[in-house]
Structures are given as structure tokens and as C-alpha cells.
């Protein structure tokens, strides 16, 4: 197959996965065909190019996207991803999942996503800032606190959000900090946003553990993707007594059957650039490939890297009893079927990682009110939202005897259907 064909296949497959998930749930809940049709199409797609003068003196043009999937529940909302393999199909899928995610937790926001095709690690800080400011300039007409609110995603962070908000304010001569979330505290960010995705995941896991009578100290965990979401989750779970046996990043994995010290690994990764450089931290620590790590012995496999990580070729080799999706779309529909057959519980992304967007919503509320909450207040408000979303999904699962993913999509689409029916479809 030619490279272009392979690329096209990849492009198609991620959004197709989303459509399969929508259709499966829609069939179970007997959803009106018109609603399915509307939810199967993003409302707006913007494709942009950004010429940047590189440190070498040459001009390089970068390509980017912003996909606005649906704004029935409120302004579009979704992160910006910087990755060399970002493509339109991926951004469309991620935008649609955002619509579903906001609906699962019942916050008044819709779904969007953005991306730039770039490996930010190859750029200097000046080049990265120029690229970010140009991208903000390109999407400025369609973003804003009451239109579309970006946030960090893979390879983007608070510093990048600070550049976005600064550029947006200059361009529009406004002081609307709520144009992006995930900002540093000094620039109008919310306490607790950095850990929010992981913290929300922990609140959901706490409920599952309570219901199943699982003992944290007897539970071995592997975390694929030791970044913002996965790294924080590993450390929060280690604090609760879980045994973190394996972690990984884009360069490979680190495993120890007796448990790793995730805080030390975090410091070491920061210093040396990868968890694979941290073998000397303890006896029994072994370096492995990312593929090998997914197949190691553990009780819970937390997927916190990228999409399509478990698929029809490796799902059968996963030994975990539970797969927890902190990343978006890490399990393909084919892998889902294999897991269902093997009795492996999959806690779906649109619930598991919804803590991030929920605290982003809190950030927006604080920006609009110009009144800021403490980290404790943020946690107090986050927990009941995550627990309620989980309980609603369990109720739906019991009603329809379906998977948690199907139940989460039914939960989301039930809310969207109610809005459409009251406001009209056109
Ligand atoms: P990040 O860039 O902070 O971390 C990603 C980590 O995954 C990095 O350590 C990277 O090296 C690693 N990685 C990349 N490819 C890998 C591979 N093939 N195998 C193993 N590790 C790999 O990004 P993040 O913000 O933590 O996002 C991770 C996932 O969580 C994404 O799917 C993102 O959409 C999702 N998510 C993030 C947030 C958030 O608030 N950050 C919210 C919801 C969902």
C-alpha cells in the first residue's frame, strides 16, 4: 500500500471509530435517525497555515486545524494538540468525543478540537511562540469565551495557553481571559487544573473500587503515557496505596513487578527526558518497549497516551482485568469487542478523563466572575459531578445490559436529544 493510502486509511479510521460508537449506542437507545445524522457531522471545520521564520532564517509553513463539532449545550470546547501525525480525521474524532464528554458530565459546553502538524520538541521556544501566536491569529474569528474555548492537549501546556490568551487579547483589544483554559494561575488559570484530568479519573476509580471491593494495596497498575494525565494519575494512585508497576512515554516503558516509585520516576523523566533512562532508580526496574508494557501482568491498565493503542492485534494479550481510558480513543472498536468477550471492564474515555474539561469549565466560570476558588473548592465541586456521571452510566448499563462505553454514549446522547427536541433540529 502506498504511504498516502496508509495515511488516508488512518485518517478515516479514527473518525469512523467515533461514528461506530455513536451508531452502536444510538441503536440500543433507539435514537431518531435525524439526531444521529446531525451528530455524525462537525458543524464547522477550519484549516489554516502558519508561516514561521525559523531560527535558521528560513520560512517554514505549518498546517493546522480547528474542528467545531457541536455547540448545542454551550460554546464549543476542546484542546489543541501539537503532534507530527495530527490530521483532520483525528481532530474530527476528538472534537466529537468532546461533545459527548461534556454531555456525559452535564456541563454547558459543546465539542471542538484543534491541532497543528508539528513535533514541538524540534522547535526553539521562540519558534514555538511564533507558531502559537500565528495559529491564534488564524482561528481568532471563531474562538472566544462565548464561541469556542481551546485548552491544552498532547504536547501543549500552560505556557502555550498563555501565548494564546495574550495574542487573542491583543488582536481583539479585549480582556477576555476565558478564551482558553488550562492557563497558568498567574494568567487567570484555575487551581487544580493541572491535576484535574487525573483527579476526575481517581474519583471514578474510587467508585468502581468501592463497588467491586478492590483493595488498592493489592492492585497492580500500569500507566501508558507518563504525561500530564497519566503521570498525575500514577502519583495520585500511588498516594492512595496502589502499586504502580509500569509506566511509559513515547520512547518506551519502565516496569517493576514489585512496584515503581512514581514520584522518583517523574523527577528522573524531567531530568533525563524519558522514563527509559530511569532503570537505575531501583533494583528490578526493567526497560521494555511500549508494545511489551501493554501486555505485562497487572490488574488495571491505564491508557493515557494516544488513540488506537489497543487494537485487534494486541487486545487478546492484555492481562489486566480493567482498562481505564484516560487518553481519548485508546481502544479500537475491535479491541472493545475482544475485551467484552474476555470480561475485561473498559472505563470509557468520555467519562474517565472528563475531569479535565470539567475543571476547564470551572476556569471559565471563574474568569467570567473574576472570582477565584481554592484547590479544595475545585475538588469539592469536581467530585460530585464525576460521581453523578458515573452513577447515571451504571444505571443506564443496568437498564440496557450494555457496555460502559455504550452506556456513556447513551447518557450523552439522551441529553443532546432533549436539547434538540426542545430547540428544534434545523
Ligand atoms: P502529554 O503530552 O502531557 O502526555 C502524553 C504522554 O504520552 C507523554 O509522556 C508521551 O511521551 C507519551 N506517549 C506518546 N506516545 C506514546 C506511546 N506510543 N506509548 C506510550 N507513551 C506515549 O499529554 P496529556 O495531556 O497527558 O494527554 C494524554 C492523553 O490524555 C491524550 O489522549 C489526551 O487527549 C488525553 N486527555 C488529556 C487531558 C488533559 O487535561 N491533559 C484531558 C482529557 C484527555
Short mmCIF file of C-alpha atoms in Angstrom, two decimals, residues 22-399:
data_model
loop_
_atom_site.label_atom_id
_atom_site.label_comp_id
_atom_site.label_asym_id
_atom_site.label_seq_id
_atom_site.Cartn_x
_atom_site.Cartn_y
_atom_site.Cartn_z
CA UNK A 22 -22.34 6.72 18.17
CA UNK A 23 -24.26 4.26 15.99
CA UNK A 24 -23.94 1.36 18.41
CA UNK A 25 -25.32 3.38 21.31
CA UNK A 26 -27.96 5.01 19.09
CA UNK A 27 -29.25 1.58 18.07
CA UNK A 28 -29.53 0.42 21.69
CA UNK A 29 -31.46 3.54 22.76
CA UNK A 30 -33.44 3.64 19.51
CA UNK A 31 -32.33 7.19 18.74
CA UNK A 32 -34.02 9.19 15.99
CA UNK A 33 -32.12 8.91 12.67
CA UNK A 34 -32.05 12.71 12.23
CA UNK A 35 -30.23 13.14 15.52
CA UNK A 36 -27.65 10.51 14.52
CA UNK A 37 -27.13 12.31 11.20
CA UNK A 38 -26.57 15.65 12.91
CA UNK A 39 -24.14 14.18 15.46
CA UNK A 40 -22.21 12.42 12.68
CA UNK A 41 -21.11 15.73 11.13
CA UNK A 42 -18.98 18.51 12.60
CA UNK A 43 -20.67 21.90 12.40
CA UNK A 44 -17.57 23.75 11.18
CA UNK A 45 -14.02 22.88 10.06
CA UNK A 46 -11.23 25.41 9.66
CA UNK A 47 -7.93 24.55 8.01
CA UNK A 48 -5.09 27.04 8.45
CA UNK A 49 -1.44 27.52 7.55
CA UNK A 50 1.14 29.40 9.58
CA UNK A 51 4.41 30.66 8.06
CA UNK A 52 7.06 30.93 10.77
CA UNK A 53 10.57 32.41 10.42
CA UNK A 54 12.81 29.74 11.91
CA UNK A 55 15.98 30.49 13.88
CA UNK A 56 17.92 29.47 10.76
CA UNK A 57 16.41 32.44 8.89
CA UNK A 58 14.22 30.33 6.56
CA UNK A 59 10.41 30.45 6.47
CA UNK A 60 8.60 27.19 7.26
CA UNK A 61 4.87 26.79 6.79
CA UNK A 62 2.96 24.66 9.31
CA UNK A 63 -0.55 23.27 8.77
CA UNK A 64 -3.27 23.25 11.42
CA UNK A 65 -6.97 22.65 12.04
CA UNK A 66 -9.86 23.63 14.28
CA UNK A 67 -12.91 21.42 14.18
CA UNK A 68 -16.11 22.57 15.89
CA UNK A 69 -18.31 19.54 16.24
CA UNK A 70 -21.39 20.66 18.15
CA UNK A 71 -22.48 23.62 20.30
CA UNK A 72 -25.99 22.61 21.32
CA UNK A 73 -25.15 22.56 25.02
CA UNK A 74 -22.96 25.68 25.01
CA UNK A 75 -19.80 27.16 23.41
CA UNK A 76 -17.51 24.70 21.61
CA UNK A 77 -14.75 23.38 23.89
CA UNK A 78 -11.65 21.28 23.24
CA UNK A 79 -7.88 21.15 23.39
CA UNK A 80 -5.16 21.96 20.91
CA UNK A 81 -2.75 19.16 20.02
CA UNK A 82 0.77 19.64 18.64
CA UNK A 83 1.92 16.40 17.02
CA UNK A 84 3.67 15.43 13.82
CA UNK A 85 0.88 12.98 12.99
CA UNK A 86 -2.13 15.21 13.69
CA UNK A 87 -4.61 15.03 10.85
CA UNK A 88 -8.15 16.10 10.06
CA UNK A 89 -9.69 12.68 10.77
CA UNK A 90 -8.11 12.59 14.20
CA UNK A 91 -9.21 16.14 15.07
CA UNK A 92 -12.77 15.39 13.88
CA UNK A 93 -12.91 12.33 16.12
CA UNK A 94 -11.50 14.19 19.11
CA UNK A 95 -13.98 17.05 18.59
CA UNK A 96 -16.95 14.66 18.51
CA UNK A 97 -15.74 12.92 21.67
CA UNK A 98 -15.60 16.35 23.35
CA UNK A 99 -19.30 16.90 22.59
CA UNK A 100 -20.10 13.54 24.16
CA UNK A 101 -17.79 14.10 27.13
CA UNK A 102 -19.26 17.49 28.08
CA UNK A 103 -22.69 15.94 27.84
CA UNK A 104 -21.72 12.93 29.99
CA UNK A 105 -20.79 15.25 32.87
CA UNK A 106 -23.67 17.62 32.10
CA UNK A 107 -21.68 20.83 31.71
CA UNK A 108 -22.97 23.60 29.41
CA UNK A 109 -20.32 23.24 26.70
CA UNK A 110 -20.09 21.67 23.25
CA UNK A 111 -17.25 19.86 21.49
CA UNK A 112 -14.27 21.04 19.43
CA UNK A 113 -10.61 20.22 18.92
CA UNK A 114 -7.59 21.79 17.28
CA UNK A 115 -4.24 20.59 16.11
CA UNK A 116 -1.02 21.63 14.41
CA UNK A 117 1.15 19.20 12.46
CA UNK A 118 4.45 19.70 14.28
CA UNK A 119 6.83 17.96 16.64
CA UNK A 120 7.23 20.81 19.15
CA UNK A 121 10.37 19.20 20.58
CA UNK A 122 12.19 20.16 17.37
CA UNK A 123 11.36 23.89 17.75
CA UNK A 124 13.11 26.53 19.86
CA UNK A 125 10.99 28.40 22.43
CA UNK A 126 10.89 31.44 20.13
CA UNK A 127 9.74 29.34 17.16
CA UNK A 128 7.07 27.65 19.29
CA UNK A 129 5.77 31.02 20.48
CA UNK A 130 5.65 32.39 16.92
CA UNK A 131 3.79 29.31 15.71
CA UNK A 132 1.28 29.52 18.59
CA UNK A 133 0.65 33.23 18.04
CA UNK A 134 0.11 32.68 14.29
CA UNK A 135 -2.29 29.81 14.93
CA UNK A 136 -4.23 32.05 17.36
CA UNK A 137 -4.39 34.75 14.70
CA UNK A 138 -5.80 32.26 12.17
CA UNK A 139 -8.52 30.84 14.43
CA UNK A 140 -9.31 34.14 16.23
CA UNK A 141 -12.52 34.81 14.26
CA UNK A 142 -14.10 31.60 15.52
CA UNK A 143 -12.88 31.43 19.15
CA UNK A 144 -13.87 33.38 22.28
CA UNK A 145 -15.39 32.66 25.71
CA UNK A 146 -18.90 32.54 24.23
CA UNK A 147 -17.91 30.84 20.95
CA UNK A 148 -15.14 28.25 21.25
CA UNK A 149 -12.66 27.77 24.10
CA UNK A 150 -9.43 25.85 23.41
CA UNK A 151 -7.28 24.19 26.10
CA UNK A 152 -4.07 22.11 26.35
CA UNK A 153 -3.86 18.60 24.92
CA UNK A 154 -0.95 16.39 23.86
CA UNK A 155 2.31 18.42 23.73
CA UNK A 156 0.64 21.71 24.68
CA UNK A 157 0.66 23.25 28.16
CA UNK A 158 0.02 26.34 30.29
CA UNK A 159 2.79 28.34 28.62
CA UNK A 160 1.23 27.75 25.19
CA UNK A 161 -2.20 28.75 26.55
CA UNK A 162 -0.63 31.96 27.99
CA UNK A 163 0.61 32.87 24.49
CA UNK A 164 -2.83 32.13 23.02
CA UNK A 165 -4.64 34.33 25.54
CA UNK A 166 -2.09 37.13 25.13
CA UNK A 167 -2.37 37.10 21.33
CA UNK A 168 -6.17 36.88 21.42
CA UNK A 169 -6.39 39.87 23.78
CA UNK A 170 -4.10 41.94 21.56
CA UNK A 171 -5.93 41.02 18.37
CA UNK A 172 -9.38 41.81 19.74
CA UNK A 173 -8.32 44.53 22.18
CA UNK A 174 -10.24 42.68 24.88
CA UNK A 175 -9.57 41.37 28.36
CA UNK A 176 -11.45 38.11 27.91
CA UNK A 177 -9.21 35.59 29.65
CA UNK A 178 -11.82 32.88 29.29
CA UNK A 179 -10.91 32.42 25.62
CA UNK A 180 -8.74 29.46 26.65
CA UNK A 181 -8.49 27.27 29.75
CA UNK A 182 -5.53 25.44 31.22
CA UNK A 183 -3.75 28.79 31.66
CA UNK A 184 -1.08 29.27 34.31
CA UNK A 185 -2.59 30.54 37.60
CA UNK A 186 -0.89 33.94 37.09
CA UNK A 187 -2.69 34.37 33.74
CA UNK A 188 -6.17 33.52 35.05
CA UNK A 189 -5.89 29.74 35.36
CA UNK A 190 -7.79 27.66 37.89
CA UNK A 191 -6.29 25.98 40.91
CA UNK A 192 -6.25 22.23 40.34
CA UNK A 193 -6.46 22.32 36.51
CA UNK A 194 -3.11 20.53 36.03
CA UNK A 195 -4.25 17.51 38.03
CA UNK A 196 -7.93 17.75 37.04
CA UNK A 197 -7.99 15.01 34.40
CA UNK A 198 -6.21 12.58 36.70
CA UNK A 199 -8.22 13.67 39.76
CA UNK A 200 -11.50 13.17 37.93
CA UNK A 201 -10.28 9.70 36.91
CA UNK A 202 -9.42 8.90 40.52
CA UNK A 203 -12.94 9.88 41.66
CA UNK A 204 -14.44 7.46 39.11
CA UNK A 205 -11.99 4.70 40.01
CA UNK A 206 -12.79 5.20 43.72
CA UNK A 207 -16.44 4.41 42.96
CA UNK A 208 -15.56 1.28 40.97
CA UNK A 209 -13.17 0.06 43.63
CA UNK A 210 -15.83 0.61 46.32
CA UNK A 211 -18.44 -1.32 44.31
CA UNK A 212 -16.13 -4.22 43.46
CA UNK A 213 -14.47 -4.43 46.89
CA UNK A 214 -10.99 -3.98 45.36
CA UNK A 215 -8.12 -3.30 47.79
CA UNK A 216 -5.72 -0.61 46.48
CA UNK A 217 -2.67 -2.15 48.15
CA UNK A 218 -3.32 -5.43 46.31
CA UNK A 219 -3.89 -3.73 42.95
CA UNK A 220 -1.12 -3.53 40.34
CA UNK A 221 -1.35 -0.72 37.85
CA UNK A 222 0.37 0.03 34.54
CA UNK A 223 0.14 3.54 33.08
CA UNK A 224 0.81 4.02 29.39
CA UNK A 225 1.76 7.68 28.80
CA UNK A 226 3.52 9.33 31.74
CA UNK A 227 2.48 12.90 30.79
CA UNK A 228 0.05 15.38 32.28
CA UNK A 229 -2.88 12.98 32.56
CA UNK A 230 -1.04 9.68 33.15
CA UNK A 231 1.83 10.98 35.30
CA UNK A 232 -0.54 12.77 37.67
CA UNK A 233 -2.85 9.75 37.86
CA UNK A 234 0.09 7.43 38.67
CA UNK A 235 1.18 9.71 41.51
CA UNK A 236 -2.33 10.22 42.92
CA UNK A 237 -2.93 6.46 42.89
CA UNK A 238 0.48 5.73 44.47
CA UNK A 239 -0.54 8.12 47.29
CA UNK A 240 -3.67 6.00 47.79
CA UNK A 241 -1.57 2.84 48.15
CA UNK A 242 -1.93 1.29 44.67
CA UNK A 243 1.15 -0.46 43.30
CA UNK A 244 2.35 1.30 40.13
CA UNK A 245 4.21 -1.48 38.29
CA UNK A 246 4.80 0.13 34.91
CA UNK A 247 4.87 3.48 33.15
CA UNK A 248 5.81 4.60 29.66
CA UNK A 249 6.38 7.52 27.32
CA UNK A 250 6.94 7.84 23.60
CA UNK A 251 10.42 6.28 23.90
CA UNK A 252 9.38 3.12 25.76
CA UNK A 253 8.36 1.63 29.10
CA UNK A 254 9.74 1.02 32.59
CA UNK A 255 8.42 -1.95 34.58
CA UNK A 256 8.93 -3.48 38.01
CA UNK A 257 6.66 -6.27 39.24
CA UNK A 258 7.18 -5.14 42.87
CA UNK A 259 6.23 -1.56 42.10
CA UNK A 260 7.99 1.61 40.94
CA UNK A 261 8.42 4.84 42.87
CA UNK A 262 6.40 7.04 40.50
CA UNK A 263 7.45 10.35 42.10
CA UNK A 264 11.12 9.47 41.66
CA UNK A 265 10.40 8.39 38.08
CA UNK A 266 8.69 11.74 37.49
CA UNK A 267 11.76 13.68 38.69
CA UNK A 268 14.09 11.41 36.69
CA UNK A 269 11.99 11.78 33.49
CA UNK A 270 12.08 15.56 33.92
CA UNK A 271 15.89 15.47 34.20
CA UNK A 272 16.71 12.80 31.62
CA UNK A 273 13.83 13.18 29.14
CA UNK A 274 12.35 9.67 29.29
CA UNK A 275 11.27 7.00 31.76
CA UNK A 276 13.51 4.61 29.83
CA UNK A 277 16.51 6.45 31.32
CA UNK A 278 15.40 5.68 34.87
CA UNK A 279 16.28 1.98 35.20
CA UNK A 280 18.95 2.67 37.82
CA UNK A 281 16.36 4.09 40.26
CA UNK A 282 15.66 0.67 41.77
CA UNK A 283 16.62 -2.98 41.62
CA UNK A 284 14.25 -4.97 39.46
CA UNK A 285 13.42 -1.98 37.25
CA UNK A 286 13.44 -3.14 33.62
CA UNK A 287 13.15 -1.16 30.40
CA UNK A 288 10.76 -2.54 27.76
CA UNK A 289 9.05 -1.46 24.57
CA UNK A 290 5.66 0.23 24.60
CA UNK A 291 4.11 -2.85 23.00
CA UNK A 292 5.59 -5.12 25.69
CA UNK A 293 4.38 -2.89 28.53
CA UNK A 294 0.74 -3.20 27.44
CA UNK A 295 0.98 -6.98 27.73
CA UNK A 296 2.64 -7.18 31.18
CA UNK A 297 0.88 -8.63 34.26
CA UNK A 298 -1.30 -6.07 36.07
CA UNK A 299 -4.83 -5.54 37.38
CA UNK A 300 -5.61 -2.15 35.87
CA UNK A 301 -4.17 -0.83 32.63
CA UNK A 302 -4.46 2.94 32.41
CA UNK A 303 -4.16 4.20 28.84
CA UNK A 304 -3.02 7.84 28.93
CA UNK A 305 -1.09 8.37 25.70
CA UNK A 306 -2.72 8.40 22.27
CA UNK A 307 -5.56 6.80 20.34
CA UNK A 308 -5.70 3.28 18.84
CA UNK A 309 -3.16 1.84 21.29
CA UNK A 310 -5.06 -1.40 21.89
CA UNK A 311 -6.48 -2.95 18.78
CA UNK A 312 -7.45 -6.27 17.23
CA UNK A 313 -3.80 -7.46 17.11
CA UNK A 314 -2.81 -6.91 20.75
CA UNK A 315 -6.06 -6.76 22.76
CA UNK A 316 -6.04 -10.51 23.29
CA UNK A 317 -2.65 -10.28 25.00
CA UNK A 318 -3.73 -7.68 27.56
CA UNK A 319 -3.69 -9.31 31.01
CA UNK A 320 -5.36 -6.53 33.00
CA UNK A 321 -8.85 -7.05 34.44
CA UNK A 322 -9.76 -3.41 33.80
CA UNK A 323 -8.77 -0.90 31.11
CA UNK A 324 -9.10 2.71 32.18
CA UNK A 325 -9.10 5.23 29.32
CA UNK A 326 -7.51 8.45 30.45
CA UNK A 327 -6.48 9.11 26.84
CA UNK A 328 -9.05 9.79 24.14
CA UNK A 329 -9.85 6.83 21.91
CA UNK A 330 -7.05 4.47 23.00
CA UNK A 331 -9.19 1.33 22.40
CA UNK A 332 -10.45 0.49 18.92
CA UNK A 333 -13.99 -0.89 18.48
CA UNK A 334 -12.43 -4.27 17.56
CA UNK A 335 -10.45 -4.33 20.82
CA UNK A 336 -13.59 -3.33 22.71
CA UNK A 337 -15.31 -6.48 21.42
CA UNK A 338 -12.35 -8.65 22.48
CA UNK A 339 -12.36 -7.10 25.96
CA UNK A 340 -16.12 -7.57 26.30
CA UNK A 341 -15.73 -11.26 25.38
CA UNK A 342 -12.91 -11.70 27.90
CA UNK A 343 -14.86 -9.93 30.67
CA UNK A 344 -12.38 -7.04 30.87
CA UNK A 345 -14.11 -3.86 32.07
CA UNK A 346 -13.37 -0.81 29.92
CA UNK A 347 -13.94 2.53 31.67
CA UNK A 348 -14.53 4.77 28.64
CA UNK A 349 -12.64 7.98 27.87
CA UNK A 350 -15.70 10.23 27.68
CA UNK A 351 -16.26 9.53 31.37
CA UNK A 352 -12.77 8.61 32.65
CA UNK A 353 -10.98 11.78 31.51
CA UNK A 354 -13.89 14.23 31.81
CA UNK A 355 -12.37 15.79 34.95
CA UNK A 356 -10.13 17.89 32.69
CA UNK A 357 -12.92 19.61 30.80
CA UNK A 358 -14.99 19.94 33.96
CA UNK A 359 -12.27 21.98 35.68
CA UNK A 360 -11.78 23.89 32.41
CA UNK A 361 -15.44 24.83 32.74
CA UNK A 362 -14.73 25.94 36.33
CA UNK A 363 -11.86 28.06 34.99
CA UNK A 364 -14.19 29.74 32.52
CA UNK A 365 -16.76 30.41 35.26
CA UNK A 366 -14.03 31.94 37.48
CA UNK A 367 -12.75 34.11 34.60
CA UNK A 368 -16.22 35.41 33.85
CA UNK A 369 -16.94 36.11 37.54
CA UNK A 370 -13.42 37.47 38.21
CA UNK A 371 -13.55 35.48 41.45
CA UNK A 372 -11.17 32.60 42.09
CA UNK A 373 -11.58 29.39 44.09
CA UNK A 374 -9.09 27.42 46.18
CA UNK A 375 -7.83 23.98 45.11
CA UNK A 376 -10.06 22.48 47.82
CA UNK A 377 -13.13 24.26 46.45
CA UNK A 378 -12.30 22.98 42.94
CA UNK A 379 -12.06 19.39 44.21
CA UNK A 380 -15.25 19.74 46.23
CA UNK A 381 -17.11 20.80 43.09
CA UNK A 382 -15.45 18.25 40.77
CA UNK A 383 -16.11 15.13 42.83
CA UNK A 384 -19.93 15.19 42.84
CA UNK A 385 -20.01 15.84 39.09
CA UNK A 386 -17.80 12.82 38.36
CA UNK A 387 -19.67 10.57 40.81
CA UNK A 388 -23.08 11.58 39.44
CA UNK A 389 -21.93 10.97 35.85
CA UNK A 390 -20.66 7.51 36.88
CA UNK A 391 -23.90 6.62 38.72
CA UNK A 392 -26.01 7.69 35.73
CA UNK A 393 -23.90 5.48 33.44
CA UNK A 394 -24.21 2.46 35.76
CA UNK A 395 -27.98 2.95 35.83
CA UNK A 396 -28.08 3.01 32.02
CA UNK A 397 -25.80 -0.04 31.83
CA UNK A 398 -28.16 -1.96 34.09
CA UNK A 399 -31.20 -0.84 32.10
#
